[in-house]
mmCIF file of C-alpha atoms in Angstrom:
data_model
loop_
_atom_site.group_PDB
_atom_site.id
_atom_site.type_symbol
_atom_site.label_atom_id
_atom_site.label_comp_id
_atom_site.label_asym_id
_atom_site.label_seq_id
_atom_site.Cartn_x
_atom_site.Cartn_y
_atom_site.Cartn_z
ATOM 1 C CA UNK B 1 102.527 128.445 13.621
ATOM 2 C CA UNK B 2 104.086 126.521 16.506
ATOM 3 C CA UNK B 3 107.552 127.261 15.489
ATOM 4 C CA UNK B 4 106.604 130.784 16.039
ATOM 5 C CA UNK B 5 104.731 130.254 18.956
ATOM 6 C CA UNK B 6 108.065 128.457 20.241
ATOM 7 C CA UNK B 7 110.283 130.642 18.951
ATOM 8 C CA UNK B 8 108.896 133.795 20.039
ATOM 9 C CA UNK B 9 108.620 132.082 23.964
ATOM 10 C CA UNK B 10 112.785 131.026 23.482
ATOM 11 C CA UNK B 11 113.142 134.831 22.304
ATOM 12 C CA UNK B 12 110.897 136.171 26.063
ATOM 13 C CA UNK B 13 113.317 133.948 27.779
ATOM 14 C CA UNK B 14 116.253 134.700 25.940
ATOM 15 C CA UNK B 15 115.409 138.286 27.033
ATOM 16 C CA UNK B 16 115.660 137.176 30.795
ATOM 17 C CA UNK B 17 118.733 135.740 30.358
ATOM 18 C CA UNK B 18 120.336 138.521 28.398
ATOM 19 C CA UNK B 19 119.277 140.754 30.890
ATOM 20 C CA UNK B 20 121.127 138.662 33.671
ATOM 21 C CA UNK B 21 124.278 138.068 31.370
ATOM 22 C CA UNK B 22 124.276 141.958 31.287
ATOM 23 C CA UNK B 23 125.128 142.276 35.125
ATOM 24 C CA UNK B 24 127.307 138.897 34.346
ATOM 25 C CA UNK B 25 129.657 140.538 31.203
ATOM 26 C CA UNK B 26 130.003 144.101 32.892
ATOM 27 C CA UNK B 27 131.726 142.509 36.690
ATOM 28 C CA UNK B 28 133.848 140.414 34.591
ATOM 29 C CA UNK B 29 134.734 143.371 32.010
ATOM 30 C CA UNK B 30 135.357 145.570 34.094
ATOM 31 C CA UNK B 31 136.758 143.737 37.806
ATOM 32 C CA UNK B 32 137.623 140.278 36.017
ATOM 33 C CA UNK B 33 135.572 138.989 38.486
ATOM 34 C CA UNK B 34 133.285 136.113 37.921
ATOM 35 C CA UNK B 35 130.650 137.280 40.407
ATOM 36 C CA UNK B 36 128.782 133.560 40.667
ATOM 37 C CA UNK B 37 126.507 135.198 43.164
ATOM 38 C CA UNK B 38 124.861 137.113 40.855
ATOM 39 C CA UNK B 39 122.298 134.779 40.588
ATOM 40 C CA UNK B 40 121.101 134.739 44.056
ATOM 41 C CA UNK B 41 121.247 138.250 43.648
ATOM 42 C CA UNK B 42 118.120 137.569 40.919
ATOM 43 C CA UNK B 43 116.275 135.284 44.173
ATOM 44 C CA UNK B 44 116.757 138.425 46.415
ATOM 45 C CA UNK B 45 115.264 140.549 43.970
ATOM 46 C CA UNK B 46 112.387 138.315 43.357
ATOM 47 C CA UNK B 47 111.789 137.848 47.089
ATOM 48 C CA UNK B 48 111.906 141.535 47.581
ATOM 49 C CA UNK B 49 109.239 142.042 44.931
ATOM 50 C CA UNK B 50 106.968 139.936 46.451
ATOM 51 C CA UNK B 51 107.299 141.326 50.093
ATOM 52 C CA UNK B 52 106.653 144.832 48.854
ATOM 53 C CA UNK B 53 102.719 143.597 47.117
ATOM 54 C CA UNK B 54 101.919 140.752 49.604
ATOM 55 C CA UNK B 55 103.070 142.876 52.807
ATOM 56 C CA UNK B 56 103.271 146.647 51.615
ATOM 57 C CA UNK B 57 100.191 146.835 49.552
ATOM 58 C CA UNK B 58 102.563 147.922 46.804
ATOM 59 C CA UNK B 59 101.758 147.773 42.925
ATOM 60 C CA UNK B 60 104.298 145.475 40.759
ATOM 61 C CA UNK B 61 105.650 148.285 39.553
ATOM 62 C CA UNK B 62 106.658 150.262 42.947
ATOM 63 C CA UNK B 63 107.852 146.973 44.136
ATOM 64 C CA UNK B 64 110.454 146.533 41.144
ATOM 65 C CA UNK B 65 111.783 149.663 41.827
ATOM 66 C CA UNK B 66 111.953 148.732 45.975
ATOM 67 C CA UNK B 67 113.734 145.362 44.488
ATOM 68 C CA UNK B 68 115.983 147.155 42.641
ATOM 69 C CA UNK B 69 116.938 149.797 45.606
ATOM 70 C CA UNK B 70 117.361 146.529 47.719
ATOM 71 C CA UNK B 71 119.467 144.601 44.919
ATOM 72 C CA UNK B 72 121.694 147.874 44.198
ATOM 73 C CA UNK B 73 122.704 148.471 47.539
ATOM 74 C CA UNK B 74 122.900 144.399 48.065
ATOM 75 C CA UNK B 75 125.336 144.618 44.936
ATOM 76 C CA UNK B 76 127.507 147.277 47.013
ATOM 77 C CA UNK B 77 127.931 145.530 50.026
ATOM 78 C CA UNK B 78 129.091 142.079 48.190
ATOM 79 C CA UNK B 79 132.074 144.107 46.282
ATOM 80 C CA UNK B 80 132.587 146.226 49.749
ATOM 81 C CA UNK B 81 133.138 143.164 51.927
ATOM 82 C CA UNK B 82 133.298 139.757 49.834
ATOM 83 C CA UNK B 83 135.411 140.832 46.716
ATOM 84 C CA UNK B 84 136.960 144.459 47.562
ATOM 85 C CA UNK B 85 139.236 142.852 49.752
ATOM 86 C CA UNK B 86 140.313 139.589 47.127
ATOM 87 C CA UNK B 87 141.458 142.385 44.285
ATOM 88 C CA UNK B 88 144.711 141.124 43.963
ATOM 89 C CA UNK B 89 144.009 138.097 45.006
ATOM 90 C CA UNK B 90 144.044 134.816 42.502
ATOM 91 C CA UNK B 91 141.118 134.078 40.866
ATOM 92 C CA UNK B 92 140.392 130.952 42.528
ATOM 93 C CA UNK B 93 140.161 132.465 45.669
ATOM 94 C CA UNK B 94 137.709 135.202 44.360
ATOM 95 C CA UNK B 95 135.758 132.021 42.811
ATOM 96 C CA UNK B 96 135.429 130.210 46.577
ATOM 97 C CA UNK B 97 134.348 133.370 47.854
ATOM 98 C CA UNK B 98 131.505 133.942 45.379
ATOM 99 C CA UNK B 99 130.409 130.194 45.467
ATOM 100 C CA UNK B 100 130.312 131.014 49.534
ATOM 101 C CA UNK B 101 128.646 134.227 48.940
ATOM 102 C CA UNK B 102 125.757 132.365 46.678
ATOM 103 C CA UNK B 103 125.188 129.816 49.472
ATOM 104 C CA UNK B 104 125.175 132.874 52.021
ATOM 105 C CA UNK B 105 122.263 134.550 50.534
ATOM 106 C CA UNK B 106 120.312 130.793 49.524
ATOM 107 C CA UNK B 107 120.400 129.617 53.488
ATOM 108 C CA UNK B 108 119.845 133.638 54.795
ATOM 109 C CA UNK B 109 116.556 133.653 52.291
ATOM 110 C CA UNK B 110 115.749 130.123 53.567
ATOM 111 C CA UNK B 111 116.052 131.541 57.432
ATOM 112 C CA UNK B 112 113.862 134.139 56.227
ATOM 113 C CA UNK B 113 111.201 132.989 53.858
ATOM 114 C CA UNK B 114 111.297 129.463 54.520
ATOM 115 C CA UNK B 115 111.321 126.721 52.042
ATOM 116 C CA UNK B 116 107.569 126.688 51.321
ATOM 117 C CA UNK B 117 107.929 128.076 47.629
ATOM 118 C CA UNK B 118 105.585 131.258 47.380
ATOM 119 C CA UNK B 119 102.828 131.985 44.648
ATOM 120 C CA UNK B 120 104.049 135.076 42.986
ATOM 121 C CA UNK B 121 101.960 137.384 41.275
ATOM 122 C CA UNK B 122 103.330 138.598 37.679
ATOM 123 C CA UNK B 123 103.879 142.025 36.520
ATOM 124 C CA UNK B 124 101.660 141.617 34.288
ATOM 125 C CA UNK B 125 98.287 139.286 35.037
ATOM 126 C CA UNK B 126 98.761 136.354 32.605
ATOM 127 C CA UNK B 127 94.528 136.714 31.981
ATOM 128 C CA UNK B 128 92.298 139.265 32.235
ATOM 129 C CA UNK B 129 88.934 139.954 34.397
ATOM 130 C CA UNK B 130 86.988 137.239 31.860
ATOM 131 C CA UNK B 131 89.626 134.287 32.015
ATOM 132 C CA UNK B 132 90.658 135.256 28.491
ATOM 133 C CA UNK B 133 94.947 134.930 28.275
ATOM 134 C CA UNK B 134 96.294 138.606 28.699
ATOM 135 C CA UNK B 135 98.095 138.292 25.428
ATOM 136 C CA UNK B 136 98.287 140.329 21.922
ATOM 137 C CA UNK B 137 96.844 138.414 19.475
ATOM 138 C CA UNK B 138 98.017 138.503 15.551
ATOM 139 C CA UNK B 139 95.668 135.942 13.410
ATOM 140 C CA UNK B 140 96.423 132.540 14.856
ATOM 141 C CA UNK B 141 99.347 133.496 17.135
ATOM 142 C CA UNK B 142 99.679 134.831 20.217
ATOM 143 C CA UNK B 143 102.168 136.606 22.497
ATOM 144 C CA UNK B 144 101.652 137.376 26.073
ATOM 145 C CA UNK B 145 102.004 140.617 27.687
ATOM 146 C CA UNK B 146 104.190 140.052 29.757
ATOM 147 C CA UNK B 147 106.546 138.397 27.090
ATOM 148 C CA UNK B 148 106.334 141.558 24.827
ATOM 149 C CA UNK B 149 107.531 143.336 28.707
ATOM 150 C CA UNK B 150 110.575 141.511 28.892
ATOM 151 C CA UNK B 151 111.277 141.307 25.188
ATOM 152 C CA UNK B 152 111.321 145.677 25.023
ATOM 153 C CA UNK B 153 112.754 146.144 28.670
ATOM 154 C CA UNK B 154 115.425 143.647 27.443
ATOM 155 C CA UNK B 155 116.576 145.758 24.093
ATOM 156 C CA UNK B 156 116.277 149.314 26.198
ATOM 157 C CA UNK B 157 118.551 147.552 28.985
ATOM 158 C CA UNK B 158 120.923 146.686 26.508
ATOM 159 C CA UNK B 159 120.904 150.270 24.395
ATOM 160 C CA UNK B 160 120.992 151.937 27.180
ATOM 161 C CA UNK B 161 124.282 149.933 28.810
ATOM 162 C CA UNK B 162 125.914 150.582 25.464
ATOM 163 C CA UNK B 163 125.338 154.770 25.365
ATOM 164 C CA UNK B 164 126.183 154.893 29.186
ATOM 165 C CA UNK B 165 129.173 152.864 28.669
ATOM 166 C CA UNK B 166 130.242 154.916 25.651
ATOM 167 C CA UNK B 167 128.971 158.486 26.278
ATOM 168 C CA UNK B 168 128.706 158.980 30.084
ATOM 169 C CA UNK B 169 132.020 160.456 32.291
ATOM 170 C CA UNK B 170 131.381 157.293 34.575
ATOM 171 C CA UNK B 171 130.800 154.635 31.528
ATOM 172 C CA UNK B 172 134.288 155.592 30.100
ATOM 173 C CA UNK B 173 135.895 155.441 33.445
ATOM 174 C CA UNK B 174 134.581 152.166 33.425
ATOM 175 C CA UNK B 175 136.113 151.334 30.275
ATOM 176 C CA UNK B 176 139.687 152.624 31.491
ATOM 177 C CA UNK B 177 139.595 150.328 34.111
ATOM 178 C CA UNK B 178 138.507 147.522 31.980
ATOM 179 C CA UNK B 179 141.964 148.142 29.978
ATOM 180 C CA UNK B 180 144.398 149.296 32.975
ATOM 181 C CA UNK B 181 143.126 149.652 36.425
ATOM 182 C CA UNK B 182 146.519 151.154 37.093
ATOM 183 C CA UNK B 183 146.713 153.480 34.597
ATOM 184 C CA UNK B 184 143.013 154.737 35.547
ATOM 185 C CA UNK B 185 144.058 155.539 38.722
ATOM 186 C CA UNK B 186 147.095 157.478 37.367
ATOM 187 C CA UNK B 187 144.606 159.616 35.664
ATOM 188 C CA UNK B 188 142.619 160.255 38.558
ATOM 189 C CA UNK B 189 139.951 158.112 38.305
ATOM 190 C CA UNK B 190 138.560 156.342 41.518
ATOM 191 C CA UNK B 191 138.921 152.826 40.579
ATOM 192 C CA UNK B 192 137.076 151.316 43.620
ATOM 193 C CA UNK B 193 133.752 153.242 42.687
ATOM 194 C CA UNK B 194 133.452 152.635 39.501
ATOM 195 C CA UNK B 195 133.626 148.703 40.670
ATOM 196 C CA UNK B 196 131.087 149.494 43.009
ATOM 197 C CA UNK B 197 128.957 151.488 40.531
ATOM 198 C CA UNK B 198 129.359 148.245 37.894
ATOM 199 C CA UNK B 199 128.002 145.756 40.866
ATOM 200 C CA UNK B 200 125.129 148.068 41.647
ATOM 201 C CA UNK B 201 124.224 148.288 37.898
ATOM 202 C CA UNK B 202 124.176 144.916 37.804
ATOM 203 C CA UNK B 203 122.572 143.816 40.097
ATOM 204 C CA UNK B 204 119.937 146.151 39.902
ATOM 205 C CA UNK B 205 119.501 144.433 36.162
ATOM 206 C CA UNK B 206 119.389 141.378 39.030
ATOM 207 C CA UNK B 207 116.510 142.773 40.382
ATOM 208 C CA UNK B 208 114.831 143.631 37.265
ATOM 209 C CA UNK B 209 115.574 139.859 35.814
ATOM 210 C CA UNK B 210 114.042 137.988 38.850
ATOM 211 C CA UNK B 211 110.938 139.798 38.450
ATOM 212 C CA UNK B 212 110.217 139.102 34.980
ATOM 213 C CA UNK B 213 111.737 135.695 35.712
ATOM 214 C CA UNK B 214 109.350 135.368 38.542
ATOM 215 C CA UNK B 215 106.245 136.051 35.910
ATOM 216 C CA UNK B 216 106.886 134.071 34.330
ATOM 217 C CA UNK B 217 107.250 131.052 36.623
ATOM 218 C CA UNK B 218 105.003 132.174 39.358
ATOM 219 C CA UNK B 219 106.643 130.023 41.997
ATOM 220 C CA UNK B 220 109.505 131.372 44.037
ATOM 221 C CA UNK B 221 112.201 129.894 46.272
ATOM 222 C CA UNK B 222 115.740 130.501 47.686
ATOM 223 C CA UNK B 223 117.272 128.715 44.711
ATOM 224 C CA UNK B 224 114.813 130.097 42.242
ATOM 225 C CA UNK B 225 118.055 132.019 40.824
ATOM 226 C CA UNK B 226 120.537 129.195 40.588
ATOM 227 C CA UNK B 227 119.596 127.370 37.784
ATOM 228 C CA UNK B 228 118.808 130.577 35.394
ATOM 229 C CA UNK B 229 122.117 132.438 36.837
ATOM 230 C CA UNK B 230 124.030 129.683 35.080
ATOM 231 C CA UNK B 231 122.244 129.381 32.486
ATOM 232 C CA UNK B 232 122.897 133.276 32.015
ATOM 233 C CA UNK B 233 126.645 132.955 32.658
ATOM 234 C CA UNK B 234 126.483 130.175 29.552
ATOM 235 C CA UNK B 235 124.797 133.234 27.343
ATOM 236 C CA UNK B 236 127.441 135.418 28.340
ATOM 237 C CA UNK B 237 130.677 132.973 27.542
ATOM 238 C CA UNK B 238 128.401 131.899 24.564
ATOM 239 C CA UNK B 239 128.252 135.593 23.325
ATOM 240 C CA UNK B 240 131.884 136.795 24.562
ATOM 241 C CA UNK B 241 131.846 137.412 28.060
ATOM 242 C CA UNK B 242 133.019 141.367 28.579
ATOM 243 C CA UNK B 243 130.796 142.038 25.509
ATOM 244 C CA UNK B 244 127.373 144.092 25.976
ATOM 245 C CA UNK B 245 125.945 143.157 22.525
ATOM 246 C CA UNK B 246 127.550 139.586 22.963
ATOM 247 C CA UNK B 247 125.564 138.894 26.138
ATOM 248 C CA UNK B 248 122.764 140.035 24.658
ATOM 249 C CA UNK B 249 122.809 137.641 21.510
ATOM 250 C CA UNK B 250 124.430 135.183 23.668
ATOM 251 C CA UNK B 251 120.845 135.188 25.808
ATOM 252 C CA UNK B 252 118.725 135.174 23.152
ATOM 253 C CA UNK B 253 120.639 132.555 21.602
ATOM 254 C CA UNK B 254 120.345 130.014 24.659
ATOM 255 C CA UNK B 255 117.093 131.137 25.401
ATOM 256 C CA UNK B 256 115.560 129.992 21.341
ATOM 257 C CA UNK B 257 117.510 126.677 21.872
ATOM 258 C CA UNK B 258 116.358 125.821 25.061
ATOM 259 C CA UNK B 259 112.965 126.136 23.692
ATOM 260 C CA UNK B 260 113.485 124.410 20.312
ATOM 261 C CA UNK B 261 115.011 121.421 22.568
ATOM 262 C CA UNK B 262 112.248 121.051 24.690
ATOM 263 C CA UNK B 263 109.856 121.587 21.977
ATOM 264 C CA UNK B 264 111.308 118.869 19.340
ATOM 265 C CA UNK B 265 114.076 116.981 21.232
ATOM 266 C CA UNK B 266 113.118 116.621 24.883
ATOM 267 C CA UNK B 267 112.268 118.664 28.174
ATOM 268 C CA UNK B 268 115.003 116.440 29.970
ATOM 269 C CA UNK B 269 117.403 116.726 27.228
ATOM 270 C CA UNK B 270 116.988 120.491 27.327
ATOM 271 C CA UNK B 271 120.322 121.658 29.517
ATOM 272 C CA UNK B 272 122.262 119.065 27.842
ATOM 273 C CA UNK B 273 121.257 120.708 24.230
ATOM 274 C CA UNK B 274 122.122 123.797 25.578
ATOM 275 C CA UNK B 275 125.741 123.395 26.955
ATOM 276 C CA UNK B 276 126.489 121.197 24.078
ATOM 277 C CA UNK B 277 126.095 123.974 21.839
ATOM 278 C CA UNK B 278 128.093 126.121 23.923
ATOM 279 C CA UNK B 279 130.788 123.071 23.909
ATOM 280 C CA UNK B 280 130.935 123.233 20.015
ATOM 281 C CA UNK B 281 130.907 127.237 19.906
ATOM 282 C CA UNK B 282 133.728 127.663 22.089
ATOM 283 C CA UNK B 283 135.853 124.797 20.294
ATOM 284 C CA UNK B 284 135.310 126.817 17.367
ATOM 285 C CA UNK B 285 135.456 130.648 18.682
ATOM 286 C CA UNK B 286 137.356 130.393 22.115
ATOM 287 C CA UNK B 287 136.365 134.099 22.673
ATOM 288 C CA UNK B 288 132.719 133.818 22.364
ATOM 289 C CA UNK B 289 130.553 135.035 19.502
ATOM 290 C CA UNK B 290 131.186 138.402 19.689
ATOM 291 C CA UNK B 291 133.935 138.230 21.905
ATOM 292 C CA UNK B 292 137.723 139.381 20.739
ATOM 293 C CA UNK B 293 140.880 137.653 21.559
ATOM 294 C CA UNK B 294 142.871 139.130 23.694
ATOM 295 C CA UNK B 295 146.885 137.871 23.973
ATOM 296 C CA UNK B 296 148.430 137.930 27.485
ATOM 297 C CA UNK B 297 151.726 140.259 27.932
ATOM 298 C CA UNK B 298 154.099 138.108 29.655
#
C-alpha cells in the first residue's frame, strides 16, 4: 500500500512537470529555442495567483485564469523583445539571454514581493471544514483532491496540445515552421505569430503549472520556479524534447522516480537519482524516449 501511496504522489508530480515540459518541448519544436526562463515564468504565475485571492477577493479559480492572462501576455513580450530579435542569432547567445531573462523576472519579483516566502492557499483545500484530509479514499489508500486535479488537467493539457497541433489552421502552421521556417513563409504563413502564439501557449501552461505546483507546496518565493523548471526541462530531454507525448511520459517518468528515490533511497540523493537516469537514457537513446533522430543537411 505505500508503493501506491508513493507512486500515485510521483504520478501528481509527474503531472506538474509534464505540464511545464509541455510549454518546454513546443518553444524548442517549434523556435529551437531553449526558453530557460520558462520557469520563472511558473513563479510569475504563482505570484499572480496569489495577488488575485489575497488582494482581489478572487476565488482560485478566477485567479488561474487572471495568472494565465498575465503569463500569456508575459510569454509575448519575452519572444517580442528578448528572443525575436536573437532569431538568427547562435544559440549560445539566445541561451545568455534566457539565463538573463530568468534572473530578470527572480530580482523584479524580489523588488516586488520581497523575499519573505508567502503562505499560499491551494486550489483545492488540502482538508475539509472537520480537519479530515480533502482526499478520495479507496479502502486503505488515499489520493488527494488536488492530486486527482493535476493528474486530469495534466492528460486534457496534453490531448488537447496534440488535436490543436494536428487539426487546427494555426497548430499546422506551427508544424511548418517546426520543419522550414523559410518555406512557411513562402506559403504565406506569418512565421513571427505563430512563435508568439507557441510562447503564449506555453506559458499560459506556465501559469497553470505554478498553481498546482503552488498547492501543492504552499510556500511561494521568487525562485519557487527554478528548481522544478529544470527539473521539467530534464522530463522533456528525457522524453524527446520537440515531442508532445514525449514530454508528457518524460514528466511522469521523473516525477515516479523522484518519489521512489526519496521514498527508498534518500531525500538528498533524490536529484542525483534523477539526472542519473537521464545520464543512462540519453547514452542509450540520444533523442529521448520518444524522440526521433534527426540528421543535419550539411
Amino acid at each position: 500500500m505505500e508503493f501506491l501511496s508513493y507512486l500515485i504522489s510521483g504520478v501528481s508530480l509527474g503531472s506538474v512537470y509534464a505540464i511545464i515540459a509541455l510549454g518546454y518541448t513546443m518553444v524548442y519544436g517549434i523556435a529551437k529555442m531553449l526558453n530557460f526562463a520558462h520557469g520563472d515564468v511558473i513563479m510569475v504565475g504563482g505570484y499572480i495567483s496569489f495577488c488575485g485571492f489575497a488582494y482581489l477577493g478572487l476565488n482560485g479559480w478566477l485567479a488561474l485564469l487572471l495568472a494565465m492572462c498575465v503569463c500569456t501576455v508575459l510569454g509575448i513580450v519575452i519572444e517580442g523583445l528578448a528572443y525575436r530579435p536573437l532569431r538568427q542569432a547562435t544559440s549560445l547567445a539566445v541561451l545568455i539571454t534566457a539565463i538573463g531573462v530568468s534572473y530578470l523576472l527572480q530580482n523584479t519579483a524580489l523588488l516586488t514581493w520581497g523575499a519573505t516566502p508567502k503562505v499560499y492557499s491551494p486550489l483545492i483545500p488540502l482538508t475539509n471544514a472537520a480537519g479530515e484530509p480533502n482526499a478520495l479514499k479507496l479502502g486503505e489508500l488515499s489520493i488527494s483532491y488536488i492530486s486527482l486535479l493535476t493528474m486530469a488537467a495534466c492528460i486534457v493539457i496534453m490531448v488537447g496540445l496534440t488535436l490543436f497541433t494536428s487539426r487546427s489552421k494555426m497548430g499546422k502552421a506551427m508544424r511548418a515552421c517546426s520543419e522550414d521556417k523559410d518555406a512557411a513563409r513562402l506559403m504565406g504563413i506569418n512565421v513571427n505569430t505563430t512563435i508568439s502564439v507557441t510562447f503564449a501557449i506555453g506559458s499560459a501552461l506556465a501559469a497553470v503549472a505554478g498553481v498546482l505546483l503552488c498547492s501543492f507546496n504552499p510556500t511561494l518565493m521568487p525562485t519557487t520556479g527554478s528548481m522544478p523548471g529544470i527539473r521539467a526541462f530534464t522530463a522533456a530531454v528525457f522524453g524527446g524534447i520537440g515531442s508532445i507525448p514525449g514530454a508528457f511520459l518524460g514528466g511522469l517518468l521523473i516525477g515516479v522516480i523522484e518519489a521512489m528515490a526519496k521514498a527508498y533511497i534518500s531525500t538528498q540523493l533524490a536529484n542525483s537519482v534523477v539526472f542519473a537516469v537521464l545520464i543512462v537514457v540519453l547514452l542509450v537513446r540520444p533523442a529521448g524516449l520518444l524522440g526521433k533522430y534527426v540528421p543535419e543537411k550539411v
